[in-house]
Tab-separated table of C-alpha atoms in Angstrom:
chain	number	residue	atom	x	y	z
G	1	UNK	CA	0.023	0.129	-0.090
G	2	UNK	CA	0.756	3.846	-0.393
G	3	UNK	CA	1.624	6.029	2.571
G	4	UNK	CA	2.565	9.585	2.762
G	5	UNK	CA	3.918	12.044	4.809
G	6	UNK	CA	2.695	15.866	4.945
G	7	UNK	CA	5.096	18.825	5.678
G	8	UNK	CA	4.995	22.677	6.041
G	9	UNK	CA	5.115	24.269	2.314
G	10	UNK	CA	8.310	25.263	1.044
G	11	UNK	CA	8.229	27.576	-2.059
G	12	UNK	CA	10.848	26.527	-4.584
G	13	UNK	CA	11.187	23.233	-3.193
G	14	UNK	CA	14.731	21.472	-4.359
G	15	UNK	CA	15.868	18.018	-3.501
G	16	UNK	CA	17.481	17.648	-0.266
G	17	UNK	CA	15.379	20.305	1.544
G	18	UNK	CA	14.459	19.310	4.966
G	19	UNK	CA	10.522	19.425	5.700
G	20	UNK	CA	8.904	19.310	9.102
G	21	UNK	CA	6.618	16.725	9.148
G	22	UNK	CA	3.410	17.536	10.502
G	23	UNK	CA	0.937	14.425	9.633
G	24	UNK	CA	0.973	11.142	7.849
G	25	UNK	CA	-1.191	9.547	5.511
G	26	UNK	CA	-1.687	5.436	5.289
G	27	UNK	CA	-3.566	3.655	2.649
G	28	UNK	CA	-5.567	0.722	3.100
G	29	UNK	CA	-6.341	-1.488	-0.226
G	30	UNK	CA	-6.554	-5.174	-0.907
G	31	UNK	CA	-3.327	-6.493	-3.137
G	32	UNK	CA	-5.642	-7.519	-6.029
G	33	UNK	CA	-7.295	-4.085	-6.291
G	34	UNK	CA	-3.948	-2.576	-6.383
G	35	UNK	CA	-2.711	-5.015	-9.166
G	36	UNK	CA	-5.974	-4.305	-11.360
G	37	UNK	CA	-5.283	-0.337	-10.963
G	38	UNK	CA	-2.413	-0.728	-13.720
G	39	UNK	CA	-4.985	-1.802	-15.997
G	40	UNK	CA	-7.826	0.507	-14.896
G	41	UNK	CA	-6.545	3.559	-13.032
G	42	UNK	CA	-8.352	4.587	-10.264
G	43	UNK	CA	-10.534	1.883	-10.209
G	44	UNK	CA	-9.712	0.511	-6.692
G	45	UNK	CA	-11.533	0.321	-3.673
G	46	UNK	CA	-9.348	2.169	-0.816
G	47	UNK	CA	-9.293	4.209	2.116
G	48	UNK	CA	-6.477	6.735	3.320
G	49	UNK	CA	-6.057	7.791	6.761
G	50	UNK	CA	-4.588	11.172	7.848
G	51	UNK	CA	-3.038	11.016	11.456
G	52	UNK	CA	-1.387	13.932	13.013
G	53	UNK	CA	2.263	13.636	14.065
G	54	UNK	CA	5.123	11.644	13.028
G	55	UNK	CA	4.586	8.342	11.109
G	56	UNK	CA	5.756	5.105	13.455
G	57	UNK	CA	8.680	3.150	12.261
G	58	UNK	CA	8.559	1.020	9.259
G	59	UNK	CA	8.187	-2.230	11.055
G	60	UNK	CA	5.052	-0.451	13.234
G	61	UNK	CA	2.863	0.085	10.180
G	62	UNK	CA	0.271	-2.339	11.102
G	63	UNK	CA	-3.423	-1.488	12.496
G	64	UNK	CA	-2.887	-3.967	15.452
G	65	UNK	CA	0.298	-2.233	16.626
G	66	UNK	CA	0.043	-0.044	19.770
G	67	UNK	CA	2.411	2.362	18.388
G	68	UNK	CA	0.434	2.957	15.400
G	69	UNK	CA	-2.613	4.416	17.168
G	70	UNK	CA	-0.640	6.265	19.914
G	71	UNK	CA	1.610	8.308	17.602
G	72	UNK	CA	-1.191	10.397	16.692
G	73	UNK	CA	-4.995	11.500	16.528
G	74	UNK	CA	-6.586	10.441	13.288
G	75	UNK	CA	-7.714	13.841	11.568
G	76	UNK	CA	-9.655	12.485	8.408
G	77	UNK	CA	-10.131	9.700	5.646
G	78	UNK	CA	-10.444	9.602	2.217
G	79	UNK	CA	-12.321	6.812	0.651
G	80	UNK	CA	-13.858	5.044	-2.373
G	81	UNK	CA	-15.636	2.133	-3.635
G	82	UNK	CA	-14.550	0.251	-6.628
G	83	UNK	CA	-15.457	2.080	-9.545
G	84	UNK	CA	-14.028	2.322	-13.160
G	85	UNK	CA	-10.885	3.763	-13.898
G	86	UNK	CA	-9.792	6.917	-15.849
G	87	UNK	CA	-8.994	4.931	-18.900
G	88	UNK	CA	-8.928	1.299	-19.901
G	89	UNK	CA	-5.630	-0.776	-20.666
G	90	UNK	CA	-6.256	-2.053	-24.665
G	91	UNK	CA	-2.741	-3.711	-24.986
G	92	UNK	CA	1.032	-2.545	-25.719
G	93	UNK	CA	2.568	-0.585	-28.618
G	94	UNK	CA	5.928	-0.376	-29.455
G	95	UNK	CA	8.545	-0.521	-26.783
G	96	UNK	CA	5.911	-1.982	-24.465
G	97	UNK	CA	4.134	1.345	-24.310
G	98	UNK	CA	0.449	0.825	-22.942
G	99	UNK	CA	-2.263	1.871	-25.181
G	100	UNK	CA	-5.280	3.352	-23.059
G	101	UNK	CA	-8.797	4.773	-24.034
G	102	UNK	CA	-10.304	6.915	-21.839
G	103	UNK	CA	-13.703	6.170	-19.823
G	104	UNK	CA	-16.571	8.327	-19.132
G	105	UNK	CA	-18.864	6.449	-16.534
G	106	UNK	CA	-18.422	5.425	-12.943
G	107	UNK	CA	-15.716	7.378	-12.644
G	108	UNK	CA	-13.071	7.791	-9.704
G	109	UNK	CA	-13.894	9.843	-6.615
G	110	UNK	CA	-12.646	10.004	-2.816
G	111	UNK	CA	-15.222	11.165	-0.378
G	112	UNK	CA	-13.349	13.125	2.686
G	113	UNK	CA	-14.809	12.642	6.211
G	114	UNK	CA	-13.801	13.671	9.428
G	115	UNK	CA	-12.491	11.615	12.315
G	116	UNK	CA	-16.399	10.957	13.545
G	117	UNK	CA	-17.467	10.128	10.008
G	118	UNK	CA	-18.998	13.495	9.004
G	119	UNK	CA	-19.082	14.402	5.216
G	120	UNK	CA	-16.366	17.018	4.254
G	121	UNK	CA	-16.340	17.133	0.901
G	122	UNK	CA	-15.867	15.094	-2.157
G	123	UNK	CA	-13.340	14.967	-5.335
G	124	UNK	CA	-15.018	13.459	-8.542
G	125	UNK	CA	-12.943	12.794	-11.747
G	126	UNK	CA	-14.521	14.795	-14.743
G	127	UNK	CA	-15.362	13.540	-18.183
G	128	UNK	CA	-16.430	15.923	-20.675
G	129	UNK	CA	-15.619	16.608	-24.718
G	130	UNK	CA	-11.791	16.861	-23.895
G	131	UNK	CA	-11.165	13.446	-23.014
G	132	UNK	CA	-7.274	13.671	-22.545
G	133	UNK	CA	-7.366	16.627	-20.221
G	134	UNK	CA	-7.721	15.160	-16.593
G	135	UNK	CA	-10.248	17.443	-14.529
G	136	UNK	CA	-11.290	17.146	-11.031
G	137	UNK	CA	-14.822	18.519	-9.496
G	138	UNK	CA	-14.876	19.516	-5.746
G	139	UNK	CA	-17.817	19.410	-3.813
G	140	UNK	CA	-18.554	20.147	-0.485
G	141	UNK	CA	-20.815	18.294	2.201
G	142	UNK	CA	-24.005	19.154	0.350
G	143	UNK	CA	-22.719	17.778	-2.728
G	144	UNK	CA	-22.625	21.276	-4.499
G	145	UNK	CA	-19.434	22.007	-6.697
G	146	UNK	CA	-16.990	24.719	-5.352
G	147	UNK	CA	-13.941	24.337	-7.118
G	148	UNK	CA	-12.914	22.510	-10.731
G	149	UNK	CA	-9.107	21.596	-10.491
G	150	UNK	CA	-7.708	21.305	-14.216
G	151	UNK	CA	-4.374	21.914	-15.733
G	152	UNK	CA	-3.846	24.705	-18.218
G	153	UNK	CA	-4.280	23.230	-22.102
G	154	UNK	CA	-3.126	24.208	-25.713
G	155	UNK	CA	-4.035	22.820	-28.999
G	156	UNK	CA	-7.462	24.464	-28.813
G	157	UNK	CA	-8.141	22.958	-25.297
G	158	UNK	CA	-7.412	19.328	-25.934
G	159	UNK	CA	-3.656	19.096	-24.745
G	160	UNK	CA	-2.229	19.475	-21.404
G	161	UNK	CA	0.604	22.502	-21.069
G	162	UNK	CA	3.410	21.880	-19.297
G	163	UNK	CA	5.521	24.643	-17.145
G	164	UNK	CA	8.949	24.897	-17.522
G	165	UNK	CA	11.505	27.507	-16.812
G	166	UNK	CA	10.862	27.799	-12.944
G	167	UNK	CA	13.553	27.926	-10.193
G	168	UNK	CA	14.146	25.454	-7.566
G	169	UNK	CA	11.807	22.409	-7.736
G	170	UNK	CA	9.571	24.153	-10.336
G	171	UNK	CA	11.747	24.107	-13.085
G	172	UNK	CA	9.506	21.512	-14.649
G	173	UNK	CA	5.957	20.602	-13.792
G	174	UNK	CA	2.270	20.536	-14.801
G	175	UNK	CA	0.350	22.623	-12.459
G	176	UNK	CA	-3.309	21.366	-11.750
G	177	UNK	CA	-4.816	24.712	-11.239
G	178	UNK	CA	-7.786	25.028	-8.652
G	179	UNK	CA	-10.413	27.270	-10.590
G	180	UNK	CA	-13.681	28.732	-9.826
G	181	UNK	CA	-16.954	27.007	-11.253
G	182	UNK	CA	-18.765	29.667	-13.279
G	183	UNK	CA	-15.530	30.956	-15.668
G	184	UNK	CA	-12.949	28.171	-14.967
G	185	UNK	CA	-10.347	30.498	-14.141
G	186	UNK	CA	-7.577	30.044	-11.462
G	187	UNK	CA	-8.178	31.474	-8.060
G	188	UNK	CA	-4.678	33.144	-7.648
G	189	UNK	CA	-1.966	30.758	-7.183
G	190	UNK	CA	-3.905	27.914	-6.046
G	191	UNK	CA	-2.715	24.454	-7.436
G	192	UNK	CA	-1.586	21.109	-6.908
G	193	UNK	CA	1.539	20.709	-8.849
G	194	UNK	CA	3.911	17.651	-9.289
G	195	UNK	CA	7.429	19.054	-8.587
G	196	UNK	CA	10.938	17.675	-9.818
G	197	UNK	CA	12.477	15.937	-7.073
G	198	UNK	CA	16.029	15.794	-8.282
G	199	UNK	CA	17.826	13.656	-10.913
G	200	UNK	CA	18.369	10.692	-8.738
G	201	UNK	CA	14.712	10.433	-7.162
G	202	UNK	CA	13.152	11.067	-10.641
G	203	UNK	CA	15.231	8.298	-12.355
G	204	UNK	CA	16.275	5.843	-9.810
G	205	UNK	CA	13.936	5.813	-6.969
G	206	UNK	CA	11.084	7.515	-8.664
G	207	UNK	CA	10.395	9.636	-5.736
G	208	UNK	CA	7.694	12.135	-6.507
G	209	UNK	CA	6.845	15.395	-4.646
G	210	UNK	CA	3.950	17.478	-4.716
G	211	UNK	CA	2.969	20.552	-3.624
G	212	UNK	CA	-0.732	21.911	-2.752
G	213	UNK	CA	-2.048	25.434	-2.403
G	214	UNK	CA	-5.274	26.257	-1.091
G	215	UNK	CA	-7.443	28.833	-2.713
G	216	UNK	CA	-8.223	32.137	-0.530
G	217	UNK	CA	-10.733	31.962	1.768
G	218	UNK	CA	-11.131	27.923	1.338
G	219	UNK	CA	-12.572	26.573	4.983
G	220	UNK	CA	-10.873	23.505	6.969
G	221	UNK	CA	-13.560	21.290	5.123
G	222	UNK	CA	-12.414	22.260	2.087
G	223	UNK	CA	-9.022	22.059	2.566
G	224	UNK	CA	-9.064	18.783	3.779
G	225	UNK	CA	-11.015	17.874	0.292
G	226	UNK	CA	-8.512	19.127	-1.578
G	227	UNK	CA	-5.601	17.019	-0.064
G	228	UNK	CA	-8.144	14.282	-0.866
G	229	UNK	CA	-7.952	15.679	-4.625
G	230	UNK	CA	-4.052	15.426	-4.674
G	231	UNK	CA	-4.352	11.717	-3.852
G	232	UNK	CA	-6.994	11.174	-6.344
G	233	UNK	CA	-4.771	12.992	-8.759
G	234	UNK	CA	-1.803	10.796	-8.231
G	235	UNK	CA	-3.816	7.631	-8.185
G	236	UNK	CA	-5.703	8.517	-11.373
G	237	UNK	CA	-2.629	10.215	-13.578
G	238	UNK	CA	0.906	9.205	-12.109
G	239	UNK	CA	0.507	5.931	-10.413
G	240	UNK	CA	0.140	3.710	-13.406
G	241	UNK	CA	3.409	5.535	-14.887
G	242	UNK	CA	5.768	3.931	-12.293
G	243	UNK	CA	3.972	0.554	-12.225
G	244	UNK	CA	7.423	-1.352	-12.384
G	245	UNK	CA	9.214	1.019	-9.868
G	246	UNK	CA	9.185	1.243	-6.084
G	247	UNK	CA	7.821	4.843	-5.619
G	248	UNK	CA	7.964	7.657	-2.974
G	249	UNK	CA	5.874	10.857	-2.751
G	250	UNK	CA	5.472	13.840	-0.628
G	251	UNK	CA	3.367	16.629	-0.023
G	252	UNK	CA	3.600	20.030	1.803
G	253	UNK	CA	1.226	22.019	3.735
G	254	UNK	CA	0.541	24.829	5.788
G	255	UNK	CA	-2.540	26.943	6.548
G	256	UNK	CA	-2.343	28.431	2.996
G	257	UNK	CA	-0.421	25.456	1.480
G	258	UNK	CA	0.752	21.805	1.860
G	259	UNK	CA	3.503	19.589	0.531
G	260	UNK	CA	2.594	15.630	0.777
G	261	UNK	CA	5.396	13.160	0.414
G	262	UNK	CA	4.812	9.577	-0.320
G	263	UNK	CA	7.087	7.208	1.475
G	264	UNK	CA	5.930	3.960	0.322
G	265	UNK	CA	4.294	2.514	-2.732
G	266	UNK	CA	3.489	-1.253	-3.567
G	267	UNK	CA	5.308	-2.941	-6.489
G	268	UNK	CA	2.424	-3.927	-8.311
G	269	UNK	CA	3.956	-5.833	-11.042
G	270	UNK	CA	5.149	-8.274	-8.449
G	271	UNK	CA	2.292	-8.031	-6.123
G	272	UNK	CA	5.107	-7.474	-3.252
G	273	UNK	CA	5.269	-4.703	-0.997
G	274	UNK	CA	8.953	-2.971	-0.157
G	275	UNK	CA	9.624	-0.543	2.657
G	276	UNK	CA	12.415	1.895	2.047
G	277	UNK	CA	14.792	0.783	4.885
G	278	UNK	CA	13.702	-3.081	4.604
G	279	UNK	CA	17.369	-3.848	3.603
G	280	UNK	CA	18.688	-1.913	6.716
G	281	UNK	CA	16.259	-4.059	8.695
G	282	UNK	CA	17.477	-7.070	7.584
G	283	UNK	CA	21.243	-6.108	7.974
G	284	UNK	CA	20.411	-5.559	11.591
G	285	UNK	CA	18.671	-9.284	12.231
G	286	UNK	CA	21.619	-10.739	10.557
G	287	UNK	CA	24.122	-9.174	13.064
């Protein structure tokens, strides 16, 4: 399963920057569902729990372990049932590159609830005439759409436009701007951005780093729901791209923004799970 850490926001993040951990997320999903996610991204039944404080040690990441619950209080959950994915794997082309076709019904979503089970909001993947541009509707607890999350586009709106030339971690990224629902214009600099994590992390460990900036005036329910939107964005857009690699990711946050870091991802292709310090633990046991 996938686990994340949440940090204070750091503008112009670059590889090697030390981020203070404010909380952590742990995912609970069945191995078979995770395996099928490669064929149909975002389809699996899953639940993420957001805890305050630092995560326990690797070997303590078990629900039955006492330290698991003592480490911090539960803040919220993000969860979904099984659904269709955002696309369906049709086969493989040259160089074994997957060929996918977008889906338009029973699409992935995440419901965000507080620790008492109250619905805070919901993020829903959106299908419209521009099938190849990912979009997410962010709703409040009354099922009213509050925001639209979508990257900038080119070629008359049918292609995603990358942002290059920034400094630090933003030298090359695809910001998913948080927009108003009427004119679909960006709300200030509010966005979910996949940052550059450095050559070593991107090419060797496939470590991803996301930055989340909340829109001005967003209440706590909407901020929590937008964190869920960042998780749904990763599950539907980036996860299957690194199916043959062990991946690590992170987010950073403050009252206005968040950085989130994934600290573990399942190796889906082999149905095996590997934690980042497992080799070190094995060496200690051998000693």
